[in-house]
CSV table of C-alpha atoms in Angstrom, one decimal:
chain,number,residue,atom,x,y,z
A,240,UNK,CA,0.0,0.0,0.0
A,241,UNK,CA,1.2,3.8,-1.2
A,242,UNK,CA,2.5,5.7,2.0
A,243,UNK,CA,3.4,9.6,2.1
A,244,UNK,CA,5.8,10.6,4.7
A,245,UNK,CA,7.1,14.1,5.4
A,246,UNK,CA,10.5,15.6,6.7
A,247,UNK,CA,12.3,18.2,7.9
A,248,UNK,CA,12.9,20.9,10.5
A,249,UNK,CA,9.8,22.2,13.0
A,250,UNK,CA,11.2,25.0,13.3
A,251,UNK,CA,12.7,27.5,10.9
A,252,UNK,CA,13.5,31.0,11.6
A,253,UNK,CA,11.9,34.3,9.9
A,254,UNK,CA,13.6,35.4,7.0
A,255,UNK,CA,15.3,31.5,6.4
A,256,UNK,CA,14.1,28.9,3.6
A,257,UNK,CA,11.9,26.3,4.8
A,258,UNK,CA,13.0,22.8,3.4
A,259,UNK,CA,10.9,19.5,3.4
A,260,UNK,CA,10.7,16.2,2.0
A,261,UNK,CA,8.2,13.1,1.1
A,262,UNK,CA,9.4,10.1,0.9
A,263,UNK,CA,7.3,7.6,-1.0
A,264,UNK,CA,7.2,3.6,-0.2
A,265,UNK,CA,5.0,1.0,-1.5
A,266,UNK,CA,4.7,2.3,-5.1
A,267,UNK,CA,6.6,4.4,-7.6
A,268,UNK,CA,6.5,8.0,-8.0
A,269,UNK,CA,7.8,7.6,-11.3
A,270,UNK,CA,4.2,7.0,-12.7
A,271,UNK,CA,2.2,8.8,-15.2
A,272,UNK,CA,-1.0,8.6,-13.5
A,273,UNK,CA,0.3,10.8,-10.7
A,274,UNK,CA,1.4,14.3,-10.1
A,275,UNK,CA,2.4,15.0,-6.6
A,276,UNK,CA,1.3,18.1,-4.2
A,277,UNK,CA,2.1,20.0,-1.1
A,278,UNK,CA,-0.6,21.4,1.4
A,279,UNK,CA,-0.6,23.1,3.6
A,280,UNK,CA,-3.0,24.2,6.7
A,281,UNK,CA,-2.4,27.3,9.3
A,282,UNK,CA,-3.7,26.4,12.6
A,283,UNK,CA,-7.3,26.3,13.1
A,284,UNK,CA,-7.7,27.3,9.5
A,285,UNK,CA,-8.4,25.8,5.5
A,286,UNK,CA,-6.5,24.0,3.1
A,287,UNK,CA,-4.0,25.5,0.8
A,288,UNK,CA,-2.3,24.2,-2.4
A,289,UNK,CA,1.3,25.0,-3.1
A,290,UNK,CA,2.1,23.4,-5.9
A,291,UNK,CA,1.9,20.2,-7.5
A,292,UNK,CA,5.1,17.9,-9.6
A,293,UNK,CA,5.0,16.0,-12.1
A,294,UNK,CA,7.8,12.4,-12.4
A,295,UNK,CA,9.1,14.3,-15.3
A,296,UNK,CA,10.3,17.3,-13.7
A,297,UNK,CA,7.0,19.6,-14.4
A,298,UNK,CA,6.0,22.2,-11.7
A,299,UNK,CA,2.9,23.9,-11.1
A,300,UNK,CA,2.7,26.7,-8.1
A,301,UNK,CA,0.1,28.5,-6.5
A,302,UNK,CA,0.9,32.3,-7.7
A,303,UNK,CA,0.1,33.6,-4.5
A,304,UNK,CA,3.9,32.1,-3.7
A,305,UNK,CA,5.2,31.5,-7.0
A,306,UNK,CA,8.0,34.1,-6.0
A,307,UNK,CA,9.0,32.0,-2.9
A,308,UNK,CA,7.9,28.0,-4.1
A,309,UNK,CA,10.2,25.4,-5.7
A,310,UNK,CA,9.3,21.6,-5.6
A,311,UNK,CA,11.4,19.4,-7.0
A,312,UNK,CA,11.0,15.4,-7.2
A,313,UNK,CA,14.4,13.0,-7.0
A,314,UNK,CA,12.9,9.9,-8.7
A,315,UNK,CA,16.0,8.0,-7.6
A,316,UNK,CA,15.5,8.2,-4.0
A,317,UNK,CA,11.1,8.1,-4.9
A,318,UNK,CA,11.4,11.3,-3.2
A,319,UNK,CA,9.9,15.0,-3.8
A,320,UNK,CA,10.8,17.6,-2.4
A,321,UNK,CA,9.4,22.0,-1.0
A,322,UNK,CA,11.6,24.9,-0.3
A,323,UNK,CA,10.0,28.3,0.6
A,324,UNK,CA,11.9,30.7,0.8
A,325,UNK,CA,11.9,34.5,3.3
A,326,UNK,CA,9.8,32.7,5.3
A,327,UNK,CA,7.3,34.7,7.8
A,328,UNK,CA,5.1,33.6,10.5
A,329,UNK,CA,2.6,33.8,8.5
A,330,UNK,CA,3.7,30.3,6.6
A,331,UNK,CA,3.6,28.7,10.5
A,332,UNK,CA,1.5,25.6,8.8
A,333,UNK,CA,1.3,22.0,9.2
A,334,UNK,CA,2.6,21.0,5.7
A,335,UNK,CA,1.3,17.8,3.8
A,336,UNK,CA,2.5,16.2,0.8
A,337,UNK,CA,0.2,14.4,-1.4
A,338,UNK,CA,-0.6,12.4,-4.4
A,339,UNK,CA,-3.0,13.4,-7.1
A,340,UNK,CA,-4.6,11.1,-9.2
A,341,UNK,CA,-5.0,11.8,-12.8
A,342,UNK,CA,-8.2,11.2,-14.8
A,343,UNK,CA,-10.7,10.3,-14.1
A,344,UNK,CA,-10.4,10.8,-10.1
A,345,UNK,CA,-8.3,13.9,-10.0
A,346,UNK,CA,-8.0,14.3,-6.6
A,347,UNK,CA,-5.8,13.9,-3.7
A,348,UNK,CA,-6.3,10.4,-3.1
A,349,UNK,CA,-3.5,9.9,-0.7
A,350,UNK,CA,-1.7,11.8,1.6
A,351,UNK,CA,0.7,11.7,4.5
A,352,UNK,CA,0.5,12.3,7.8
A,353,UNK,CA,1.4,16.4,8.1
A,354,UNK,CA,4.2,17.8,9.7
A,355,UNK,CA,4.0,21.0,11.8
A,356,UNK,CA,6.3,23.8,10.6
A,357,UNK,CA,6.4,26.7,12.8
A,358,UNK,CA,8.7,30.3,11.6
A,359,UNK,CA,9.8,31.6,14.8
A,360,UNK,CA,13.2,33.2,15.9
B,84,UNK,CA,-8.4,32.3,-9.4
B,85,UNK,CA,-11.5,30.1,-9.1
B,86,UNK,CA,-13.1,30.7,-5.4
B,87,UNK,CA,-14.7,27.8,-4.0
B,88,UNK,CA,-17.4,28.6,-1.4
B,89,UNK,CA,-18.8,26.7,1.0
B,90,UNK,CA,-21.9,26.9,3.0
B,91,UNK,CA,-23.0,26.3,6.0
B,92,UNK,CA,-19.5,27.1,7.6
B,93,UNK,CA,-20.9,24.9,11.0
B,94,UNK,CA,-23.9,22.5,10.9
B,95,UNK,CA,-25.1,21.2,13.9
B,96,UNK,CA,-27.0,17.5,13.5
B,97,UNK,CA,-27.4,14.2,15.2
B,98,UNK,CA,-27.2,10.7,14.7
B,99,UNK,CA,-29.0,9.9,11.9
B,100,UNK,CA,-29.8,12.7,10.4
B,101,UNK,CA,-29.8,14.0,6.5
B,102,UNK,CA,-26.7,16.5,6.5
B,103,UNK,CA,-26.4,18.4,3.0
B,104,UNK,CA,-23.2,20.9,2.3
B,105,UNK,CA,-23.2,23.1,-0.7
B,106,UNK,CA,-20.2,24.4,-2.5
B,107,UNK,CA,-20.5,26.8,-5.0
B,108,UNK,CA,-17.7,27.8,-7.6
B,109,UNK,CA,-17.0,31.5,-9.0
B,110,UNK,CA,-16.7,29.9,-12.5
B,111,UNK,CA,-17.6,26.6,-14.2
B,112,UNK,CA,-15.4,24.1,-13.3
B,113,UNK,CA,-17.4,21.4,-15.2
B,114,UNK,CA,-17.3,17.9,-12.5
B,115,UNK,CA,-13.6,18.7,-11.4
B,116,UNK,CA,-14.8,18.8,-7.9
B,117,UNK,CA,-13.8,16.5,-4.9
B,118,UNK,CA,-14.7,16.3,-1.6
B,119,UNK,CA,-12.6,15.5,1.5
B,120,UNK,CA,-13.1,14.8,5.5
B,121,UNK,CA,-10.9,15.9,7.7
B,122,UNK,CA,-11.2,14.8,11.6
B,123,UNK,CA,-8.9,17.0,13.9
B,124,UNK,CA,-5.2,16.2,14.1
B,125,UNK,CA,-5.1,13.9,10.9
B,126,UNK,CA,-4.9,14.3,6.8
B,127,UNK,CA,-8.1,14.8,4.9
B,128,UNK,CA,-9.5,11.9,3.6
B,129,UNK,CA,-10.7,11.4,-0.3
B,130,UNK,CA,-14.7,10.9,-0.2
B,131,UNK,CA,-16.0,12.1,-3.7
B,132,UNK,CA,-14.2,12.4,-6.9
B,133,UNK,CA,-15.5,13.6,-9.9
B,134,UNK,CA,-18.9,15.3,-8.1
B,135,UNK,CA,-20.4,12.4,-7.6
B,136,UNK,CA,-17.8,9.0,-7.8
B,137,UNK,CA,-17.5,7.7,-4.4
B,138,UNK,CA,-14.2,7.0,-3.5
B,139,UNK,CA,-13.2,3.0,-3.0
B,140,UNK,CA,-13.7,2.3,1.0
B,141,UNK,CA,-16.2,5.3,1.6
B,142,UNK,CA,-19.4,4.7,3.0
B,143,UNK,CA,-22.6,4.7,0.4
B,144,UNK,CA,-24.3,7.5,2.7
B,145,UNK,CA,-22.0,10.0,1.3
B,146,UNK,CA,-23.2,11.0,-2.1
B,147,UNK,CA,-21.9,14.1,-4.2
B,148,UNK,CA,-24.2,15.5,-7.3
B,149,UNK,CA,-23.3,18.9,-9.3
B,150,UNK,CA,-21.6,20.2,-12.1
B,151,UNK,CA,-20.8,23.7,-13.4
B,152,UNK,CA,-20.9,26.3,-10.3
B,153,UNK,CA,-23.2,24.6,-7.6
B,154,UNK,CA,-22.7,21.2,-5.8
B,155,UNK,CA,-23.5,19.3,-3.3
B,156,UNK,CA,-22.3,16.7,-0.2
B,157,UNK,CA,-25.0,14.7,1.3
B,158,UNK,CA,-24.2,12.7,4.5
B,159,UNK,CA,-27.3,10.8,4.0
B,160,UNK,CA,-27.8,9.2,7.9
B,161,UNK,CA,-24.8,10.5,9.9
B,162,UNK,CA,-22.9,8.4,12.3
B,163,UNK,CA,-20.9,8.9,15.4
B,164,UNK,CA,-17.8,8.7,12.7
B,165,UNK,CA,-19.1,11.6,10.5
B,166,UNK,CA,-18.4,14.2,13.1
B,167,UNK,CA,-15.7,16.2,11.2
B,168,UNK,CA,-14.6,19.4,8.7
B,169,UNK,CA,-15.3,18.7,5.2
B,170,UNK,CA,-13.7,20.1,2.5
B,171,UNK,CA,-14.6,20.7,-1.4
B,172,UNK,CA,-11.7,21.5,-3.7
B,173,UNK,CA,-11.8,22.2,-7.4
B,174,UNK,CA,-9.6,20.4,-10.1
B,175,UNK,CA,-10.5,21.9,-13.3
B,176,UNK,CA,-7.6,24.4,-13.1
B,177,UNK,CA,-4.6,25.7,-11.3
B,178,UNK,CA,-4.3,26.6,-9.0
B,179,UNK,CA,-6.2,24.1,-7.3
B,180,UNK,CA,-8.6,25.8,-4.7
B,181,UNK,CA,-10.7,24.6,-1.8
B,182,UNK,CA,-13.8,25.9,0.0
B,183,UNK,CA,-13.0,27.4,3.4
B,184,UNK,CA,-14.6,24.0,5.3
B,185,UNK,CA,-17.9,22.9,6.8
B,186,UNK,CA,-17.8,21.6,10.4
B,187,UNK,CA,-20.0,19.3,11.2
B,188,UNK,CA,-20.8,19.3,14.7
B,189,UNK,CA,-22.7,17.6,17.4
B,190,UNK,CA,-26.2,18.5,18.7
């Protein structure tokens, strides 16, 4: 069965770039069915999409942090990868990384557990 | 952007009852619409794909219909389980967009 697992720092401090991983297991990120997405979710708030990969190399970014976003995927390692950059408290989040199922579900069928990033000297 | 809009933001119900959620897009966005649970502390979860394809695993009392601008999440007896935030978000273009959440709440 697919798993999504996230890594990286909890903490990162204003101004810095915050850096995270998902690791996949169970199944090949290296399919064309799938892109794969980060999401994220300020506490006691909605959901937000960052941006989405594609095995191939592909990017798609929300605009409202296009300036800031890059995702990048390692199909070696079945890895993907987020970096935001000048972060600000206002990107304190719990982060999730994702996969999105092509036609006909697309939708974020699987995801990973969340990891809590919080920007704070 | 496409803005997805949800409404009620809270419903209270109780076991058993019908629960409906409506989210309505500022543009067409076709059947590119899915719905997701989220209970506190853990990942949403994939209910309805497609406005109305239930996702593998997922209960038959959640049921999705719509297409263009207005859809709609039906919870159609809710259980003890059900008790969470749902979420609509919209696939037809980027960037992908959800609805600010429903919570569905005890009475």
């Amino acid at each position: 069965q697919l798993q999504l697992q996230e890594s990286g720092p909890g903490l990162v401090k204003p101004s810095e770039t915050l850096s995270l991983t998902c690791t996949v297991s169970g199944g090949s990120i290296s399919s064309s069915s799938y892109y794969w997405g980060w999401i994220r979710q300020p506490p006691g708030k909605g959901l937000e999409w960052i941006g989405s990969i594609y095995y191939s190399g592909s990017t798609y970014y929300n605009p409202s942090l296009k300036s800031r976003v890059t995702i990048s995927v390692d199909t070696s390692k079945n890895q993907f990868s987020l970096k935001l950059s000048s972060v600000t408290a206002a990107d304190t989040a719990v982060y999730y990384c994702a996969r999105f199922a092509r036609s006909p579900t697309d939708a974020f069928d699987i995801w990973g557990q969340g990891t809590m990033v919080t920007v704070s000297s | 952007d496409i803005q997805m809009t949800q409404s009620p933001s809270s419903v209270s119900a109780s076991v058993g009852d019908r629960v409906t959620i409506t989210c309505r897009a500022s543009q067409g966005i076709s059947s590119w619409l899915a719905w997701y649970q989220q209970k506190p502390g853990k990942a949403p979860k994939l209910l309805i794909y497609a406005a109305s394809s239930l996702q593998s695993g997922v209960p038959s009392r959640f049921s999705g219909s719509g297409s263009g601008t207005d859809f709609t999440l039906t919870i159609s007896s809710l259980q003890p389980e059900d008790f969470a935030t749902y979420y609509c978000q919209q696939a037809n273009s980027f960037p992908q967009t959800f609805g600010q959440g429903t919570k569905v709440e005890i009475k």
